[in-house]
PDB file of C-alpha atoms and ligand atoms in Angstrom:
ATOM      1  CA  MET A 574     -10.903 -17.732  13.977  1.00 52.00           C
ATOM      2  CA  THR A 575     -11.161 -15.779  10.841  1.00 61.00           C
ATOM      3  CA  ALA A 576      -9.952 -16.428   7.291  1.00 66.00           C
ATOM      4  CA  SER A 577      -5.379 -16.172   6.739  1.00 82.00           C
ATOM      5  CA  SER A 578      -4.162 -13.505   4.477  1.00 90.00           C
ATOM      6  CA  PRO A 579      -4.383 -14.546   1.105  1.00 90.00           C
ATOM      7  CA  TRP A 580      -1.238 -12.530   0.887  1.00 94.00           C
ATOM      8  CA  PRO A 581       2.460 -14.754   0.967  1.00 93.00           C
ATOM      9  CA  ARG A 582       4.649 -12.213   2.608  1.00 93.00           C
ATOM     10  CA  PRO A 583       6.851 -10.300   2.707  1.00 95.00           C
ATOM     11  CA  VAL A 584       4.140  -8.330   1.018  1.00 97.00           C
ATOM     12  CA  LEU A 585       6.841  -5.776  -1.590  1.00 96.00           C
ATOM     13  CA  ALA A 586       4.689  -2.890  -3.145  1.00 98.00           C
ATOM     14  CA  ALA A 587       5.374  -0.203  -5.574  1.00 98.00           C
ATOM     15  CA  ASN A 588       3.792   3.132  -5.225  1.00 98.00           C
ATOM     16  CA  TRP A 589       5.110   5.126  -8.932  1.00 98.00           C
ATOM     17  CA  LYS A 590       2.923   8.039  -7.643  1.00 98.00           C
ATOM     18  CA  MET A 591       2.484  10.485 -10.760  1.00 98.00           C
ATOM     19  CA  ASN A 592       5.796   9.226 -12.046  1.00 98.00           C
ATOM     20  CA  LEU A 593       6.181   7.026 -16.045  1.00 98.00           C
ATOM     21  CA  GLY A 594       3.646   6.918 -18.462  1.00 98.00           C
ATOM     22  CA  PRO A 595       3.035   4.372 -20.300  1.00 98.00           C
ATOM     23  CA  ALA A 596       6.319   3.748 -22.414  1.00 98.00           C
ATOM     24  CA  GLU A 597       8.248   4.979 -19.930  1.00 98.00           C
ATOM     25  CA  ALA A 598       6.196   2.114 -18.244  1.00 98.00           C
ATOM     26  CA  ARG A 599       7.268  -0.718 -20.383  1.00 98.00           C
ATOM     27  CA  GLN A 600      10.535   0.654 -20.377  1.00 98.00           C
ATOM     28  CA  PHE A 601      10.651  -0.129 -16.773  1.00 98.00           C
ATOM     29  CA  MET A 602       8.756  -3.808 -16.816  1.00 97.00           C
ATOM     30  CA  ALA A 603      11.701  -4.206 -19.800  1.00 97.00           C
ATOM     31  CA  ALA A 604      14.895  -3.701 -17.850  1.00 97.00           C
ATOM     32  CA  TYR A 605      13.398  -5.308 -14.237  1.00 96.00           C
ATOM     33  CA  LEU A 606      12.418  -8.141 -16.249  1.00 94.00           C
ATOM     34  CA  ALA A 607      15.643  -8.558 -18.089  1.00 93.00           C
ATOM     35  CA  GLN A 608      16.964  -9.090 -14.142  1.00 88.00           C
ATOM     36  CA  PRO A 609      16.829 -12.972 -12.322  1.00 82.00           C
ATOM     37  CA  PRO A 610      13.627 -13.022 -10.503  1.00 77.00           C
ATOM     38  CA  ALA A 611      13.651 -12.011  -6.892  1.00 72.00           C
ATOM     39  CA  PRO A 612      14.647 -15.277  -4.883  1.00 70.00           C
ATOM     40  CA  HIS A 613      11.467 -15.210  -2.657  1.00 69.00           C
ATOM     41  CA  ALA A 614       7.857 -16.654  -2.444  1.00 76.00           C
ATOM     42  CA  GLY A 615       6.376 -13.586  -1.623  1.00 92.00           C
ATOM     43  CA  SER A 616       3.696 -10.996  -3.296  1.00 95.00           C
ATOM     44  CA  MET A 617       4.665  -8.195  -5.667  1.00 95.00           C
ATOM     45  CA  ILE A 618       2.280  -5.439  -6.365  1.00 97.00           C
ATOM     46  CA  ILE A 619       2.887  -2.214  -8.999  1.00 98.00           C
ATOM     47  CA  PHE A 620       1.092   0.866  -8.732  1.00 98.00           C
ATOM     48  CA  PRO A 621       1.200   2.744 -11.658  1.00 98.00           C
ATOM     49  CA  PRO A 622      -0.524   6.150 -13.067  1.00 98.00           C
ATOM     50  CA  ASP A 623      -3.753   5.196 -14.152  1.00 98.00           C
ATOM     51  CA  VAL A 624      -2.751   5.734 -17.985  1.00 98.00           C
ATOM     52  CA  SER A 625       0.320   3.489 -17.301  1.00 98.00           C
ATOM     53  CA  LEU A 626      -1.646   0.496 -15.976  1.00 98.00           C
ATOM     54  CA  VAL A 627      -3.036  -1.760 -18.992  1.00 98.00           C
ATOM     55  CA  ALA A 628       0.652  -0.811 -20.721  1.00 98.00           C
ATOM     56  CA  ALA A 629       2.529  -1.667 -17.573  1.00 98.00           C
ATOM     57  CA  ARG A 630       0.575  -5.121 -16.918  1.00 98.00           C
ATOM     58  CA  GLU A 631       0.885  -6.327 -20.454  1.00 98.00           C
ATOM     59  CA  ALA A 632       4.418  -5.885 -20.241  1.00 97.00           C
ATOM     60  CA  ALA A 633       4.809  -7.625 -17.309  1.00 96.00           C
ATOM     61  CA  ALA A 634       2.296 -10.371 -19.330  1.00 94.00           C
ATOM     62  CA  SER A 635       5.477 -13.272 -18.577  1.00 91.00           C
ATOM     63  CA  ARG A 636       5.594 -12.475 -14.919  1.00 90.00           C
ATOM     64  CA  PRO A 637       1.775 -13.624 -14.044  1.00 85.00           C
ATOM     65  CA  GLY A 638       2.263 -13.457 -10.117  1.00 90.00           C
ATOM     66  CA  LEU A 639       3.217  -9.504 -10.300  1.00 95.00           C
ATOM     67  CA  GLN A 640       0.440  -7.804  -9.348  1.00 97.00           C
ATOM     68  CA  PHE A 641      -1.042  -4.371 -10.330  1.00 98.00           C
ATOM     69  CA  GLY A 642      -2.975  -1.701  -8.337  1.00 98.00           C
ATOM     70  CA  VAL A 643      -3.995   2.069  -9.104  1.00 99.00           C
ATOM     71  CA  GLN A 644      -3.610   4.625  -6.493  1.00 98.00           C
ATOM     72  CA  ASN A 645      -6.695   5.953  -5.836  1.00 98.00           C
ATOM     73  CA  ILE A 646     -10.494   5.133  -6.850  1.00 98.00           C
ATOM     74  CA  TYR A 647     -13.453   7.418  -5.759  1.00 98.00           C
ATOM     75  CA  TRP A 648     -16.517   5.232  -4.109  1.00 98.00           C
ATOM     76  CA  GLU A 649     -19.020   5.536  -6.946  1.00 98.00           C
ATOM     77  CA  ASP A 650     -19.243   2.735  -9.501  1.00 98.00           C
ATOM     78  CA  LYS A 651     -19.825   4.369 -12.498  1.00 97.00           C
ATOM     79  CA  GLY A 652     -21.258   7.931 -13.388  1.00 98.00           C
ATOM     80  CA  ALA A 653     -20.937  11.681 -13.739  1.00 98.00           C
ATOM     81  CA  PHE A 654     -17.634  12.575 -11.960  1.00 98.00           C
ATOM     82  CA  THR A 655     -15.006  13.811 -13.950  1.00 98.00           C
ATOM     83  CA  GLY A 656     -11.698  12.958 -13.509  1.00 98.00           C
ATOM     84  CA  GLU A 657     -12.624  10.123 -11.368  1.00 98.00           C
ATOM     85  CA  ILE A 658     -11.935   6.913 -11.930  1.00 98.00           C
ATOM     86  CA  SER A 659     -13.794   3.639  -9.315  1.00 98.00           C
ATOM     87  CA  ALA A 660     -13.063   0.192  -8.017  1.00 98.00           C
ATOM     88  CA  PRO A 661     -15.299  -1.778 -11.228  1.00 98.00           C
ATOM     89  CA  LEU A 662     -12.957   0.735 -13.651  1.00 98.00           C
ATOM     90  CA  ALA A 663      -9.558  -0.103 -12.333  1.00 98.00           C
ATOM     91  CA  ARG A 664     -10.597  -3.498 -12.445  1.00 98.00           C
ATOM     92  CA  ALA A 665     -11.276  -3.880 -15.716  1.00 98.00           C
ATOM     93  CA  ALA A 666      -8.137  -2.372 -16.557  1.00 98.00           C
ATOM     94  CA  GLY A 667      -6.421  -5.021 -14.250  1.00 98.00           C
ATOM     95  CA  ALA A 668      -5.877  -3.781 -11.165  1.00 98.00           C
ATOM     96  CA  THR A 669      -6.360  -6.090  -8.158  1.00 98.00           C
ATOM     97  CA  CYS A 670      -5.631  -3.636  -5.298  1.00 98.00           C
ATOM     98  CA  VAL A 671      -6.334  -0.156  -4.763  1.00 98.00           C
ATOM     99  CA  LEU A 672      -4.050   2.433  -2.175  1.00 98.00           C
ATOM    100  CA  ALA A 673      -6.521   4.028   0.610  1.00 98.00           C
ATOM    101  CA  GLY A 674      -5.629   7.221   1.854  1.00 98.00           C
ATOM    102  CA  HIS A 675      -2.291   8.029   1.028  1.00 98.00           C
ATOM    103  CA  SER A 676      -0.708  10.508   2.831  1.00 97.00           C
ATOM    104  CA  GLU A 677      -0.339  12.636   0.284  1.00 97.00           C
ATOM    105  CA  ARG A 678      -4.169  12.037  -1.001  1.00 98.00           C
ATOM    106  CA  ARG A 679      -4.248  12.872   3.317  1.00 98.00           C
ATOM    107  CA  HIS A 680      -2.174  16.094   3.069  1.00 96.00           C
ATOM    108  CA  VAL A 681      -2.299  17.149  -0.065  1.00 97.00           C
ATOM    109  CA  PHE A 682      -6.009  16.474  -0.943  1.00 98.00           C
ATOM    110  CA  GLY A 683      -7.518  16.701   1.860  1.00 98.00           C
ATOM    111  CA  GLU A 684      -9.204  13.480   2.355  1.00 98.00           C
ATOM    112  CA  THR A 685     -10.854  12.423   5.691  1.00 98.00           C
ATOM    113  CA  ASP A 686     -10.672   9.111   7.761  1.00 98.00           C
ATOM    114  CA  GLU A 687     -14.338   9.040   6.235  1.00 98.00           C
ATOM    115  CA  GLU A 688     -14.152   9.014   2.634  1.00 98.00           C
ATOM    116  CA  THR A 689     -10.693   6.663   2.988  1.00 98.00           C
ATOM    117  CA  GLY A 690     -13.295   4.490   4.546  1.00 98.00           C
ATOM    118  CA  ARG A 691     -15.660   4.756   1.613  1.00 98.00           C
ATOM    119  CA  LYS A 692     -12.911   4.094  -0.855  1.00 98.00           C
ATOM    120  CA  CYS A 693     -11.536   1.201   1.379  1.00 98.00           C
ATOM    121  CA  GLU A 694     -15.733  -0.550   1.015  1.00 98.00           C
ATOM    122  CA  ALA A 695     -15.778   0.590  -2.167  1.00 98.00           C
ATOM    123  CA  ALA A 696     -12.694  -1.746  -3.271  1.00 98.00           C
ATOM    124  CA  ALA A 697     -13.452  -4.691  -1.074  1.00 98.00           C
ATOM    125  CA  ARG A 698     -17.405  -4.212  -3.188  1.00 98.00           C
ATOM    126  CA  ALA A 699     -15.377  -4.861  -6.147  1.00 98.00           C
ATOM    127  CA  GLY A 700     -13.686  -7.557  -5.676  1.00 98.00           C
ATOM    128  CA  LEU A 701      -9.780  -5.482  -5.038  1.00 98.00           C
ATOM    129  CA  THR A 702      -7.787  -5.224  -1.819  1.00 98.00           C
ATOM    130  CA  PRO A 703      -7.607  -1.980  -0.304  1.00 98.00           C
ATOM    131  CA  VAL A 704      -4.589  -1.251   0.898  1.00 98.00           C
ATOM    132  CA  LEU A 705      -4.764   1.140   3.963  1.00 98.00           C
ATOM    133  CA  CYS A 706      -1.966   3.293   4.404  1.00 98.00           C
ATOM    134  CA  VAL A 707      -1.761   4.909   7.826  1.00 98.00           C
ATOM    135  CA  GLY A 708       0.654   7.587   9.311  1.00 98.00           C
ATOM    136  CA  GLU A 709       1.374  10.239  11.539  1.00 97.00           C
ATOM    137  CA  THR A 710       2.782  13.568  10.949  1.00 96.00           C
ATOM    138  CA  LEU A 711       6.073  15.163  12.242  1.00 94.00           C
ATOM    139  CA  SER A 712       3.825  17.127  14.448  1.00 95.00           C
ATOM    140  CA  GLN A 713       1.891  14.800  15.693  1.00 96.00           C
ATOM    141  CA  ARG A 714       5.241  12.306  16.845  1.00 95.00           C
ATOM    142  CA  GLU A 715       6.102  15.094  18.486  1.00 93.00           C
ATOM    143  CA  ALA A 716       3.182  15.738  20.516  1.00 96.00           C
ATOM    144  CA  GLY A 717       3.652  11.853  20.937  1.00 96.00           C
ATOM    145  CA  GLU A 718       0.060  11.462  19.047  1.00 98.00           C
ATOM    146  CA  THR A 719       2.066   8.540  16.618  1.00 97.00           C
ATOM    147  CA  GLU A 720      -0.347   5.991  18.554  1.00 98.00           C
ATOM    148  CA  ALA A 721      -3.557   7.687  18.545  1.00 98.00           C
ATOM    149  CA  VAL A 722      -3.232   8.842  14.962  1.00 98.00           C
ATOM    150  CA  VAL A 723      -3.031   5.604  13.530  1.00 98.00           C
ATOM    151  CA  LEU A 724      -5.193   3.891  15.528  1.00 98.00           C
ATOM    152  CA  ARG A 725      -8.147   6.087  14.098  1.00 98.00           C
ATOM    153  CA  GLN A 726      -7.395   6.350  10.991  1.00 98.00           C
ATOM    154  CA  LEU A 727      -6.526   2.556  11.318  1.00 98.00           C
ATOM    155  CA  ARG A 728     -10.279   1.591  12.869  1.00 98.00           C
ATOM    156  CA  ALA A 729     -12.096   4.555  10.184  1.00 98.00           C
ATOM    157  CA  GLY A 730     -10.692   3.477   7.286  1.00 98.00           C
ATOM    158  CA  LEU A 731     -11.552  -0.195   7.919  1.00 98.00           C
ATOM    159  CA  ALA A 732     -15.046   1.024   9.401  1.00 98.00           C
ATOM    160  CA  ARG A 733     -16.973  -0.281   6.329  1.00 98.00           C
ATOM    161  CA  LEU A 734     -15.436  -3.443   5.970  1.00 98.00           C
ATOM    162  CA  THR A 735     -16.884  -6.725   6.566  1.00 98.00           C
ATOM    163  CA  ARG A 736     -14.595  -9.108   9.165  1.00 97.00           C
ATOM    164  CA  GLU A 737     -13.902 -11.107   6.159  1.00 97.00           C
ATOM    165  CA  GLN A 738     -12.540  -8.459   3.964  1.00 98.00           C
ATOM    166  CA  VAL A 739     -10.732  -6.999   6.952  1.00 98.00           C
ATOM    167  CA  ALA A 740      -9.084 -10.464   7.066  1.00 97.00           C
ATOM    168  CA  GLY A 741      -8.199  -9.856   3.264  1.00 97.00           C
ATOM    169  CA  ALA A 742      -6.614  -7.093   2.842  1.00 98.00           C
ATOM    170  CA  LEU A 743      -3.302  -5.215   3.552  1.00 98.00           C
ATOM    171  CA  LEU A 744      -1.565  -2.198   5.926  1.00 98.00           C
ATOM    172  CA  ALA A 745       0.918   0.522   5.453  1.00 98.00           C
ATOM    173  CA  TYR A 746       2.119   2.470   8.016  1.00 98.00           C
ATOM    174  CA  GLU A 747       4.057   5.542   6.514  1.00 97.00           C
ATOM    175  CA  PRO A 748       5.256   7.896   8.318  1.00 96.00           C
ATOM    176  CA  VAL A 749       4.672  11.356   7.026  1.00 95.00           C
ATOM    177  CA  TRP A 750       7.490  12.801   7.974  1.00 92.00           C
ATOM    178  CA  ALA A 751       9.470  10.093   6.170  1.00 92.00           C
ATOM    179  CA  ILE A 752       7.819   9.988   3.233  1.00 88.00           C
ATOM    180  CA  GLY A 753      10.133  11.173   0.222  1.00 87.00           C
ATOM    181  CA  THR A 754      12.517  13.019   2.761  1.00 88.00           C
ATOM    182  CA  GLY A 755      14.884  10.370   3.302  1.00 87.00           C
ATOM    183  CA  ARG A 756      14.408   9.749   6.974  1.00 87.00           C
ATOM    184  CA  THR A 757      13.247   5.945   7.204  1.00 87.00           C
ATOM    185  CA  ALA A 758      11.975   5.354  11.031  1.00 89.00           C
ATOM    186  CA  THR A 759      13.922   2.962  12.790  1.00 94.00           C
ATOM    187  CA  PRO A 760      12.763  -0.847  12.307  1.00 95.00           C
ATOM    188  CA  ALA A 761      12.307  -0.354  15.996  1.00 95.00           C
ATOM    189  CA  ASP A 762      10.102   2.704  15.515  1.00 94.00           C
ATOM    190  CA  ALA A 763       8.633   0.517  12.727  1.00 96.00           C
ATOM    191  CA  SER A 764       8.021  -2.902  15.003  1.00 97.00           C
ATOM    192  CA  THR A 765       6.051  -0.622  18.019  1.00 97.00           C
ATOM    193  CA  THR A 766       3.508   1.195  15.478  1.00 98.00           C
ATOM    194  CA  HIS A 767       2.892  -2.273  13.340  1.00 98.00           C
ATOM    195  CA  ALA A 768       2.654  -4.013  16.696  1.00 98.00           C
ATOM    196  CA  ALA A 769      -0.091  -1.615  17.918  1.00 98.00           C
ATOM    197  CA  LEU A 770      -1.840  -1.660  14.221  1.00 98.00           C
ATOM    198  CA  ARG A 771      -1.269  -5.303  14.555  1.00 98.00           C
ATOM    199  CA  VAL A 772      -3.462  -5.909  18.548  1.00 98.00           C
ATOM    200  CA  ALA A 773      -5.900  -3.400  16.921  1.00 98.00           C
ATOM    201  CA  VAL A 774      -6.591  -5.089  13.558  1.00 98.00           C
ATOM    202  CA  GLY A 775      -6.856  -8.381  16.376  1.00 98.00           C
ATOM    203  CA  VAL A 776      -9.366  -6.602  18.188  1.00 98.00           C
ATOM    204  CA  ILE A 777     -11.876  -5.846  14.960  1.00 97.00           C
ATOM    205  CA  LEU A 778     -11.739  -9.620  13.788  1.00 97.00           C
ATOM    206  CA  GLY A 779     -11.390 -11.140  17.291  1.00 97.00           C
ATOM    207  CA  ASP A 780      -8.537 -12.852  16.167  1.00 96.00           C
ATOM    208  CA  PRO A 781      -4.899 -11.855  17.755  1.00 95.00           C
ATOM    209  CA  ASN A 782      -3.278 -13.893  15.646  1.00 95.00           C
ATOM    210  CA  HIS A 783      -4.732 -12.724  12.434  1.00 96.00           C
ATOM    211  CA  GLY A 784      -2.394 -12.499   9.599  1.00 96.00           C
ATOM    212  CA  VAL A 785      -3.360  -9.319   7.834  1.00 98.00           C
ATOM    213  CA  PRO A 786       0.243  -8.027   6.573  1.00 98.00           C
ATOM    214  CA  ILE A 787       1.239  -4.658   7.482  1.00 98.00           C
ATOM    215  CA  LEU A 788       3.911  -3.234   5.244  1.00 98.00           C
ATOM    216  CA  TYR A 789       6.085  -0.019   5.626  1.00 97.00           C
ATOM    217  CA  GLY A 790       6.736   2.946   3.809  1.00 97.00           C
ATOM    218  CA  GLY A 791       8.633   6.057   3.896  1.00 96.00           C
ATOM    219  CA  SER A 792      12.289   6.403   2.016  1.00 94.00           C
ATOM    220  CA  VAL A 793      12.687   2.793   2.079  1.00 96.00           C
ATOM    221  CA  ASN A 794      15.886   1.993  -0.579  1.00 96.00           C
ATOM    222  CA  PRO A 795      18.585  -0.998  -1.383  1.00 96.00           C
ATOM    223  CA  GLY A 796      20.385   0.210   1.818  1.00 96.00           C
ATOM    224  CA  ASN A 797      17.756   0.243   4.524  1.00 96.00           C
ATOM    225  CA  ALA A 798      15.268  -2.379   3.050  1.00 96.00           C
ATOM    226  CA  ALA A 799      16.448  -5.487   4.467  1.00 95.00           C
ATOM    227  CA  ALA A 800      16.758  -3.799   7.977  1.00 95.00           C
ATOM    228  CA  LEU A 801      13.138  -2.920   7.599  1.00 96.00           C
ATOM    229  CA  LEU A 802      11.879  -6.439   6.460  1.00 95.00           C
ATOM    230  CA  ALA A 803      13.780  -8.293   9.243  1.00 95.00           C
ATOM    231  CA  ALA A 804      12.454  -5.806  11.817  1.00 96.00           C
ATOM    232  CA  PRO A 805       9.601  -8.104  13.568  1.00 96.00           C
ATOM    233  CA  GLY A 806       6.114  -7.188  12.733  1.00 97.00           C
ATOM    234  CA  VAL A 807       7.309  -5.588   9.062  1.00 97.00           C
ATOM    235  CA  ASP A 808       5.858  -7.808   6.685  1.00 97.00           C
ATOM    236  CA  GLY A 809       6.184  -6.032   3.530  1.00 97.00           C
ATOM    237  CA  LEU A 810       8.018  -2.346   2.291  1.00 98.00           C
ATOM    238  CA  LEU A 811       5.695   0.107   0.448  1.00 98.00           C
ATOM    239  CA  VAL A 812       8.015   2.164  -1.865  1.00 98.00           C
ATOM    240  CA  GLY A 813       7.819   5.216  -3.562  1.00 98.00           C
ATOM    241  CA  GLY A 814      11.083   6.882  -5.046  1.00 97.00           C
ATOM    242  CA  ALA A 815      13.715   3.471  -5.600  1.00 98.00           C
ATOM    243  CA  SER A 816      10.665   1.712  -7.208  1.00 98.00           C
ATOM    244  CA  LEU A 817      10.999   4.145  -9.894  1.00 98.00           C
ATOM    245  CA  ASP A 818      14.505   2.681 -10.752  1.00 97.00           C
ATOM    246  CA  PRO A 819      13.999  -0.912 -12.133  1.00 97.00           C
ATOM    247  CA  VAL A 820      17.563  -1.509 -10.877  1.00 95.00           C
ATOM    248  CA  SER A 821      16.819   0.010  -7.336  1.00 96.00           C
ATOM    249  CA  TRP A 822      13.763  -1.805  -7.238  1.00 96.00           C
ATOM    250  CA  ALA A 823      14.972  -5.472  -8.130  1.00 94.00           C
ATOM    251  CA  ALA A 824      17.937  -4.708  -5.183  1.00 94.00           C
ATOM    252  CA  ILE A 825      14.881  -4.519  -2.902  1.00 94.00           C
ATOM    253  CA  ALA A 826      12.769  -7.184  -4.127  1.00 92.00           C
ATOM    254  CA  ALA A 827      15.629  -9.329  -3.616  1.00 90.00           C
ATOM    255  CA  SER A 828      16.415  -7.903   0.095  1.00 86.00           C
ATOM    256  CA  GLY A 829      13.151  -9.925   0.614  1.00 71.00           C
ATOM    257  CA  ILE A 830      15.142 -12.500   1.247  1.00 56.00           C
ATOM    258  CA  ALA A 831      14.963 -12.035   4.677  1.00 38.00           C
ATOM    259  CA  GLY A 832      11.206 -11.296   5.146  1.00 35.00           C
TER     260      GLY A 832
HETATM  261  P1  PGA B1377       9.275   6.787  -0.666  1.00 74.97           P
HETATM  262  O1  PGA B1377       7.530   7.199  -1.092  1.00 74.97           O
HETATM  263  O2  PGA B1377       9.492   5.815  -0.052  1.00 74.97           O
HETATM  264  O3  PGA B1377       9.517   7.738  -1.581  1.00 74.97           O
HETATM  265  O4  PGA B1377       9.128   7.571   0.846  1.00 74.97           O
HETATM  266  C1  PGA B1377       6.417   6.015  -0.130  1.00 74.97           C
HETATM  267  C2  PGA B1377       5.295   6.081  -0.200  1.00 74.97           C
HETATM  268  O5  PGA B1377       4.954   7.360  -0.136  1.00 74.97           O
HETATM  269  O6  PGA B1377       4.427   5.281  -0.223  1.00 74.97           O
END
């Protein structure tokens, strides 16, 4: 048996990408928190740009359950690595989570499976939760390679973690062709891939009944969030564009009641 996941479902995560500076982050938080709290008992994690992390976190001090993370780290803890931040630095700024292997890191910045694995290891070593992202490109999907690609990314991403660290991690399935494109995987598509990922994590943990949450991401919006959250095996959402507006983010959070 492995430890159960410390992450109550649904897990709703906002990836702001390279948007919202400190003042905008404060404005977002004020507007979001002015709305009624989401009527669910899940988890919420916001991933601002690093420069806005402290501002966002301080602006959300009245909502202690709200967690914050960084979108990327380097795997060394400190030193002469200009332009990078480490897991311990992210933690010192109040982050509890780290996105690892987001498709934009893989496809815009050339991050390899091996590097993603090192980042997950560094995050876990610092006591942060790695949020490992996996997903196939359109050509890989059309070639019938979806499962092979996401399972390769999954195994490489988790390879350096202990079983206990895997049991405490979060996963996100984000088909590359659905990110920022307005094309969403159907709930059935998401369920199929989530099921394959869940089985593979069960093999790693030696526990088919593990509770590692698997989030879906890719063009999630207030109109499709509830249906995606209701799909079997979808434990949460990782939202980019629609998380930048406090009203649409609150609407997505409210749909978590179905999860
Ligand atoms: P999107 O981005 O919601 O804008 O498609 C999702 C993500 O990249 O995490």
